[in-house]
Short mmCIF file of C-alpha atoms and ligand atoms in Angstrom, two decimals:
data_model
loop_
_atom_site.label_atom_id
_atom_site.label_comp_id
_atom_site.label_asym_id
_atom_site.label_seq_id
_atom_site.Cartn_x
_atom_site.Cartn_y
_atom_site.Cartn_z
CA MET V 28 98.90 119.54 109.55
CA PRO V 29 100.17 118.98 112.92
CA ILE V 30 100.31 114.94 113.64
CA ASN V 31 98.18 114.36 116.84
CA THR V 32 95.29 115.81 114.80
CA ILE V 33 95.32 113.52 112.28
CA GLY V 34 92.76 110.14 112.67
CA SER V 35 94.25 106.79 112.03
CA SER V 36 91.92 106.34 108.98
CA GLN V 37 93.24 109.31 107.12
CA THR V 38 96.66 109.26 105.23
CA LEU V 39 99.47 111.82 105.31
CA ALA V 40 99.80 113.21 101.98
CA GLU V 41 98.98 116.77 103.17
CA TYR V 42 101.50 116.33 105.91
CA GLN V 43 103.75 119.16 106.35
CA PRO V 44 106.16 120.05 109.23
CA ASP V 45 105.36 123.42 110.99
CA ILE V 46 109.18 124.30 110.77
CA LEU V 47 111.97 123.50 108.42
CA PHE V 48 115.57 123.61 109.87
CA LEU V 49 118.31 124.07 107.52
CA GLU V 50 121.88 123.54 108.29
CA GLU V 51 124.40 125.64 107.11
CA GLY V 52 125.52 124.97 103.76
CA VAL V 53 122.70 122.32 102.92
CA SER V 54 120.83 124.32 100.06
CA GLU V 55 123.56 123.59 97.24
CA TYR V 56 122.59 119.93 97.63
CA PRO V 57 119.67 119.33 94.90
CA LEU V 58 117.68 117.24 97.32
CA ALA V 59 117.68 120.10 99.46
CA GLN V 60 116.79 122.16 96.94
CA GLU V 61 113.87 120.10 95.74
CA VAL V 62 112.70 119.85 99.44
CA ILE V 63 112.82 123.88 100.10
CA SER V 64 110.68 124.10 96.88
CA ARG V 65 108.09 121.85 98.06
CA LEU V 66 108.03 123.56 101.17
CA SER V 67 107.92 126.67 100.37
CA GLY V 68 104.94 127.95 102.47
CA VAL V 69 106.74 126.39 105.23
CA PRO V 70 109.20 129.10 107.62
CA GLN V 71 112.74 128.39 107.78
CA GLN V 72 115.60 128.51 110.25
CA GLU V 73 119.38 128.01 109.19
CA PHE V 74 121.54 126.17 112.29
CA GLN V 75 125.09 125.68 112.27
CA ASP V 76 125.53 122.47 114.30
CA ILE V 77 123.17 119.72 114.57
CA SER V 78 123.54 118.84 117.77
CA THR V 79 123.55 122.64 119.15
CA LEU V 80 120.47 122.78 117.59
CA THR V 81 118.90 119.20 119.30
CA GLU V 82 120.26 120.47 122.74
CA GLN V 83 117.94 124.09 122.24
CA MET V 84 115.34 122.08 120.86
CA LYS V 85 114.89 119.46 123.83
CA SER V 86 114.53 122.23 126.56
CA SER V 87 111.38 122.83 128.35
CA GLN V 88 109.64 119.81 126.22
CA TYR V 89 108.17 117.16 127.79
CA ASP V 90 107.41 114.78 124.78
CA VAL V 91 110.05 116.09 122.71
CA PHE V 92 109.97 112.93 120.00
CA GLY V 93 106.23 113.57 120.23
CA LYS V 94 106.77 116.98 119.29
CA GLY V 95 109.94 116.88 117.12
CA LYS V 96 107.51 114.75 114.30
CA LYS V 97 106.24 118.47 113.51
CA SER V 98 109.88 119.89 112.74
CA LEU V 99 112.28 118.84 109.56
CA ALA V 100 116.13 119.17 110.01
CA LEU V 101 117.94 118.79 106.45
CA SER V 102 121.12 117.93 107.64
CA ARG V 103 124.33 116.33 106.07
CA PHE V 104 125.74 112.39 107.13
CA LYS V 105 129.14 112.66 108.47
CA GLY V 106 130.03 108.58 108.32
CA SER V 107 128.88 105.66 106.58
CA PHE V 108 126.07 105.12 105.72
CA LEU V 109 125.69 101.75 105.05
CA LYS V 110 125.70 99.17 108.16
CA LYS V 111 124.64 95.74 108.70
CA CYS V 112 120.66 95.23 110.28
CA PRO V 113 120.94 95.80 114.01
CA GLY V 114 118.73 92.06 114.35
CA ILE V 115 122.24 90.35 114.81
CA SER V 116 121.49 89.74 118.23
CA PRO V 117 122.87 87.15 120.58
CA GLY V 118 120.60 83.83 120.32
CA MET V 119 118.80 85.31 117.41
CA VAL V 120 118.53 84.20 113.59
CA CYS V 121 119.54 87.24 111.29
CA CYS V 122 118.25 87.48 107.69
CA ASN V 123 121.30 89.37 106.04
CA TYR V 124 119.95 92.68 105.72
CA TYR V 125 121.60 95.88 105.40
CA VAL V 126 120.72 99.47 106.08
CA VAL V 127 121.21 102.92 105.26
CA ASN V 128 120.05 105.70 107.82
CA LEU V 129 118.89 108.61 105.43
CA SER V 130 116.07 109.91 107.92
CA LYS V 131 115.67 109.43 111.62
CA ASN V 132 112.37 109.54 112.99
CA CYS V 133 108.78 109.07 110.88
CA ILE V 134 105.42 111.38 110.76
CA TYR V 135 103.42 108.01 111.61
CA ASP V 136 103.43 107.58 115.38
CA CYS V 137 102.31 103.85 116.21
CA SER V 138 102.64 102.97 120.04
CA TYR V 139 105.27 99.75 119.81
CA CYS V 140 107.98 102.16 117.61
CA PHE V 141 110.72 101.55 119.22
CA LEU V 142 112.22 105.14 118.13
CA GLN V 143 110.36 106.42 120.97
CA ASP V 144 113.44 104.70 123.35
CA PHE V 145 116.17 104.87 120.61
CA LEU V 146 115.19 108.58 119.44
CA ARG V 147 113.74 109.75 122.79
CA ASN V 148 116.11 112.84 123.29
CA ASN V 149 116.08 113.78 119.60
CA PRO V 150 113.45 116.44 119.25
CA MET V 151 113.10 116.50 114.96
CA GLN V 152 112.38 114.77 111.78
CA VAL V 153 116.22 114.81 110.54
CA ALA V 154 116.53 113.86 106.38
CA TYR V 155 119.97 113.83 105.22
CA VAL V 156 120.85 115.58 102.30
CA ASN V 157 123.84 114.57 100.76
CA VAL V 158 123.06 111.33 98.87
CA GLU V 159 125.79 111.42 96.27
CA ASP V 160 127.86 110.38 99.31
CA LEU V 161 125.88 107.36 99.79
CA LEU V 162 125.80 106.35 96.17
CA SER V 163 129.67 106.78 96.01
CA GLU V 164 129.82 104.49 99.22
CA LEU V 165 126.93 101.58 97.93
CA LYS V 166 129.25 101.82 94.39
CA GLU V 167 132.32 100.90 96.27
CA VAL V 168 130.97 98.58 98.37
CA PHE V 169 129.16 96.39 96.00
CA LYS V 170 132.06 96.26 93.41
CA GLN V 171 134.38 95.22 95.96
CA TYR V 172 132.66 92.45 97.19
CA PRO V 173 130.80 91.18 93.72
CA ASP V 174 129.76 87.52 94.69
CA ARG V 175 127.68 88.97 97.77
CA ASN V 176 124.27 89.69 97.06
CA PHE V 177 123.15 92.84 98.96
CA ARG V 178 119.53 93.51 100.18
CA VAL V 179 119.28 96.75 101.47
CA GLY V 180 116.67 98.89 103.41
CA THR V 181 115.84 102.33 104.14
CA GLY V 182 113.17 101.71 106.89
CA GLU V 183 114.92 101.24 109.83
CA LEU V 184 114.86 104.61 111.64
CA THR V 185 111.67 105.97 109.59
CA ASP V 186 109.49 104.69 107.18
CA SER V 187 110.90 104.57 104.02
CA LEU V 188 108.00 106.32 101.48
CA ALA V 189 106.12 108.42 104.31
CA LEU V 190 107.82 111.52 103.38
CA ASP V 191 108.89 110.66 99.83
CA THR V 192 106.42 113.19 98.21
CA ILE V 193 108.15 115.69 100.56
CA VAL V 194 112.09 114.46 100.88
CA PRO V 195 112.43 112.06 97.30
CA TYR V 196 114.74 110.21 97.50
CA THR V 197 113.57 107.14 95.57
CA ALA V 198 113.99 109.77 92.80
CA THR V 199 117.66 108.88 93.13
CA LEU V 200 118.00 105.79 94.65
CA LEU V 201 115.44 103.81 92.10
CA PRO V 202 117.51 104.67 89.37
CA PHE V 203 121.04 103.70 90.96
CA PHE V 204 119.78 100.51 91.97
CA ASN V 205 118.50 99.66 88.52
CA GLN V 206 121.99 99.53 87.03
CA GLN V 207 123.47 97.12 89.92
CA THR V 208 123.99 93.64 89.60
CA ASN V 209 124.47 92.23 93.22
CA ALA V 210 121.99 94.32 95.17
CA VAL V 211 118.46 95.23 95.91
CA LEU V 212 116.69 98.35 97.68
CA GLU V 213 113.97 97.22 100.30
CA LEU V 214 111.52 100.13 100.80
CA LYS V 215 109.45 99.06 103.94
CA THR V 216 106.70 101.29 104.58
CA LYS V 217 103.20 101.62 105.99
CA SER V 218 102.92 104.16 103.42
CA ASP V 219 100.54 105.22 100.48
CA GLN V 220 102.83 107.64 98.97
CA ILE V 221 103.87 105.86 95.60
CA ALA V 222 103.58 108.34 93.46
CA ASN V 223 107.36 108.75 92.17
CA LEU V 224 107.52 105.02 92.26
CA LEU V 225 104.44 104.42 89.88
CA ASN V 226 106.34 107.55 87.45
CA HIS V 227 109.42 105.67 87.86
CA PRO V 228 109.94 103.53 84.26
CA ASP V 229 112.31 101.02 86.07
CA PRO V 230 111.25 98.29 88.67
CA THR V 231 114.59 96.52 88.08
CA ASN V 232 116.28 95.39 91.78
CA ILE V 233 113.32 97.48 93.82
CA ILE V 234 111.47 95.90 96.61
CA VAL V 235 108.49 97.33 98.22
CA SER V 236 107.26 95.99 101.44
CA TRP V 237 104.35 96.59 103.72
CA SER V 238 104.03 96.64 107.35
CA LEU V 239 100.42 94.97 108.00
CA ASN V 240 97.84 94.63 110.54
CA PRO V 241 94.75 94.22 111.16
CA GLN V 242 92.57 97.40 110.93
CA THR V 243 91.44 97.00 114.42
CA ILE V 244 95.15 97.13 115.30
CA ILE V 245 95.69 99.76 113.12
CA ASP V 246 93.23 101.84 114.39
CA GLN V 247 94.52 101.39 118.00
CA GLU V 248 98.38 101.28 117.97
CA GLU V 249 99.33 102.90 114.61
CA LYS V 250 98.29 106.56 114.69
CA GLY V 251 98.31 108.57 111.76
CA THR V 252 99.00 105.70 109.37
CA PRO V 253 97.18 104.70 105.78
CA GLY V 254 94.55 101.93 106.93
CA LEU V 255 95.10 98.51 105.87
CA THR V 256 92.96 99.37 102.47
CA GLN V 257 95.18 102.18 101.49
CA ARG V 258 98.66 100.22 102.06
CA LEU V 259 97.11 96.94 100.03
CA GLU V 260 95.75 99.44 96.85
CA ALA V 261 99.25 100.96 97.36
CA ALA V 262 100.95 97.57 97.08
CA ARG V 263 98.97 96.40 94.10
CA ALA V 264 99.78 99.47 92.12
CA CYS V 265 103.51 98.51 92.74
CA LEU V 266 103.16 95.46 91.81
CA ASP V 267 101.07 96.06 88.44
CA LYS V 268 103.58 98.47 87.70
CA GLY V 269 106.13 95.39 87.90
CA TYR V 270 107.55 96.02 91.66
CA ARG V 271 108.72 92.89 93.80
CA ILE V 272 106.33 93.20 96.87
CA GLY V 273 106.94 91.52 100.40
CA PHE V 274 104.78 92.17 103.13
CA HIS V 275 105.73 92.03 107.07
CA PHE V 276 102.92 90.86 109.77
CA ASP V 277 105.07 92.81 112.35
CA PRO V 278 104.21 93.02 115.02
CA ILE V 279 101.88 90.65 115.27
CA ILE V 280 100.16 91.87 118.82
CA LEU V 281 97.56 89.16 120.31
CA ILE V 282 94.90 91.14 121.43
CA PRO V 283 91.74 89.31 122.57
CA GLY V 284 90.37 87.22 119.31
CA TRP V 285 93.41 87.72 117.33
CA GLU V 286 93.37 84.36 115.47
CA GLU V 287 89.97 85.85 113.69
CA ALA V 288 91.70 89.03 112.82
CA TYR V 289 94.40 87.69 111.65
CA ARG V 290 92.60 84.84 109.74
CA GLN V 291 90.60 88.17 108.34
CA LEU V 292 93.86 90.04 107.39
CA VAL V 293 95.37 86.59 105.44
CA ASP V 294 92.23 87.07 103.72
CA THR V 295 91.75 90.37 102.78
CA VAL V 296 95.42 90.55 101.60
CA CYS V 297 94.80 87.38 99.68
CA ASP V 298 91.62 88.46 98.08
CA THR V 299 93.00 91.96 97.11
CA LEU V 300 96.32 90.88 95.46
CA PRO V 301 97.74 87.45 93.59
CA ILE V 302 99.57 86.29 96.80
CA ASP V 303 101.41 83.75 94.51
CA LYS V 304 103.41 86.93 93.04
CA VAL V 305 104.39 88.21 96.36
CA GLU V 306 108.03 87.52 97.67
CA TRP V 307 107.46 86.98 100.74
CA VAL V 308 105.59 87.50 103.94
CA SER V 309 107.43 87.96 107.49
CA LEU V 310 106.51 87.02 110.49
CA GLY V 311 107.32 88.65 113.94
CA SER V 312 105.48 89.05 116.99
CA PHE V 313 105.66 92.32 119.43
CA ARG V 314 108.75 92.80 121.24
CA TYR V 315 110.48 95.41 123.04
CA ARG V 316 113.77 96.82 125.68
CA PRO V 317 112.47 97.32 129.03
CA ALA V 318 113.24 101.09 128.85
CA LEU V 319 110.33 101.15 126.20
CA LYS V 320 107.81 99.91 128.44
CA SER V 321 107.01 103.26 130.36
CA ILE V 322 107.72 105.21 127.20
CA ILE V 323 104.80 103.41 125.55
CA LYS V 324 102.29 103.81 128.55
CA ASP V 325 103.37 107.37 129.18
CA ARG V 326 102.56 108.59 125.41
CA HIS V 327 99.87 106.06 124.20
CA PRO V 328 97.73 105.24 127.41
CA GLU V 329 94.78 103.58 125.61
CA THR V 330 97.16 101.00 124.30
CA ARG V 331 96.51 97.16 124.14
CA LEU V 332 99.93 95.94 123.99
CA PHE V 333 100.74 95.27 127.33
CA THR V 334 97.38 92.94 128.22
CA SER V 335 99.52 89.75 127.99
CA GLU V 336 102.55 88.46 130.16
CA HIS V 337 106.40 89.10 128.39
CA LEU V 338 109.52 87.32 129.08
CA PRO V 339 113.01 88.72 128.19
CA SER V 340 114.78 86.70 125.49
CA LYS V 341 118.33 86.08 124.85
CA ASP V 342 118.61 89.45 123.08
CA GLY V 343 116.87 91.37 126.52
CA LYS V 344 114.05 92.30 124.50
CA PHE V 345 110.37 91.09 126.05
CA ARG V 346 108.18 89.05 124.07
CA TYR V 347 105.69 86.76 124.28
CA LEU V 348 106.04 83.61 126.27
CA ARG V 349 107.43 81.18 123.79
CA PRO V 350 104.23 78.98 123.73
CA LEU V 351 102.21 81.54 122.39
CA ARG V 352 104.93 82.86 120.27
CA ASN V 353 104.85 79.44 118.47
CA GLN V 354 101.01 79.29 118.52
CA ALA V 355 100.61 82.67 116.84
CA TYR V 356 103.36 81.89 114.43
CA GLU V 357 101.66 78.61 113.49
CA THR V 358 98.34 79.97 113.19
CA ILE V 359 99.12 82.66 111.04
CA ARG V 360 101.37 80.53 108.49
CA GLY V 361 98.40 78.02 108.98
CA TYR V 362 96.08 80.86 107.50
CA LEU V 363 98.77 82.17 105.01
CA MET V 364 99.69 78.25 103.86
CA SER V 365 96.24 77.65 103.09
CA ARG V 366 95.81 79.95 100.54
CA SER V 367 99.24 79.24 98.77
CA GLU V 368 101.58 76.13 99.59
CA GLU V 369 104.47 78.14 97.69
CA LEU V 370 104.52 81.32 100.01
CA ASN V 371 107.91 82.17 101.22
CA ILE V 372 107.25 82.82 104.63
CA TYR V 373 109.79 83.77 107.44
CA LEU V 374 110.47 84.50 110.75
CA CYS V 375 111.69 88.09 111.48
CA MET V 376 114.18 88.47 114.61
CA GLU V 377 113.10 85.34 116.30
CA THR V 378 115.29 82.55 118.09
CA LYS V 379 116.76 79.67 116.16
CA GLU V 380 114.55 77.17 118.71
CA ILE V 381 111.43 79.09 117.70
CA TRP V 382 112.10 78.89 113.56
CA GLU V 383 112.30 75.02 114.38
CA ASP V 384 109.01 74.47 116.59
CA VAL V 385 107.30 76.63 113.97
CA THR V 386 109.06 75.45 110.29
CA GLY V 387 110.58 72.40 111.65
CA LYS V 388 113.78 73.46 110.29
CA THR V 389 116.64 76.72 110.56
CA PRO V 390 116.35 78.93 107.36
CA ARG V 391 119.97 77.50 106.52
CA SER V 392 118.44 74.03 105.74
CA ASP V 393 115.49 75.68 103.65
CA LYS V 394 117.00 76.18 100.31
CA LYS V 395 113.22 78.26 99.81
CA LEU V 396 114.56 80.59 102.32
CA ASP V 397 118.02 80.59 101.52
CA GLN V 398 117.94 83.55 98.88
CA PHE V 399 117.26 85.57 102.42
CA PHE V 400 120.10 84.73 104.60
CA ASP V 401 122.36 84.14 102.33
CA LEU V 402 125.54 86.79 101.93
S1 SF4 H 501 105.93 103.39 110.89
FE1 SF4 H 501 107.61 102.46 111.54
S2 SF4 H 501 109.03 104.06 112.41
FE2 SF4 H 501 106.68 104.82 111.32
S3 SF4 H 501 106.47 105.39 114.08
FE3 SF4 H 501 105.20 103.46 112.85
S4 SF4 H 501 106.95 101.71 113.96
FE4 SF4 H 501 107.95 103.85 114.02
#
């Protein structure tokens, strides 16, 4: 089903690419065989070199990135999978997080998505099938630093679960992380594609986290994604199965009436789930690199992202003005704390000054939050 025909209240369980590109030799990999069998009705085309294919696909397309959501390429990743989270920027407090990029691009089409700029010349969704190489690399690194606690995420350049029924990375990752003594896997998603998680017997060392926003913002800015209720139902099912779960209120978007919208969001979350059992809630305000603004305006002319003023921070990204960010964090943090004083709440990609304004401390002086920021 083409991405641009899907309404925001529908899930993409039935998503299929229009074409499946196969790098020469990938069909030897078990994951590629699995994907090919799951997409047996989708036309296939072999390619030798992904950069040549990319150049061919780019030519003469206006919305290269958007059109790329309908093509899936299976490839091998040549290089090191494990990277430190790019949240480490001048002046920003970072949560010591590692990322592995198994996949690039996303079937959803959020207006604020930084991939529109970062992957603007990538005319397809790429899934790397050499997961065995990833596991060897992780095993080596975890063994080399036995005293370090690794928090590893797969959702930097894609949604961790949106394609999991087609490209079932979790079938390999969950059993691997179950066995680790110094690492947890964080799957970050807006999806409700949790069948593989519910079918897996062991939730040890797995955290599943959902990005949440008020439904009015989901409708306007998060095209193709499951609605709030579907995300929360998925979160509840994972919690019941024994998985640790977290929520990201990110990006917080300050539409007119945001106070009431986020109050209702907090109420809906807390009325759906036992909030005391949630590992953390992170808060992050809408931010963007300058080049992204015109791309957003072109691809999403109806967006409400730019109704307020934004100024550049030390890391070069534009954000709401500091007093407004403070007010938003304090207000939403207040709503959450009124439902649970014990809840771990942290700020994502924020300055030390904002941390201090909002919480009265930096994460290094807060024992409760140290677990997320410790190396
Ligand atoms: S779900 Fe995440 S990766 Fe996918 S389009 Fe939205 S912001 Fe981008």
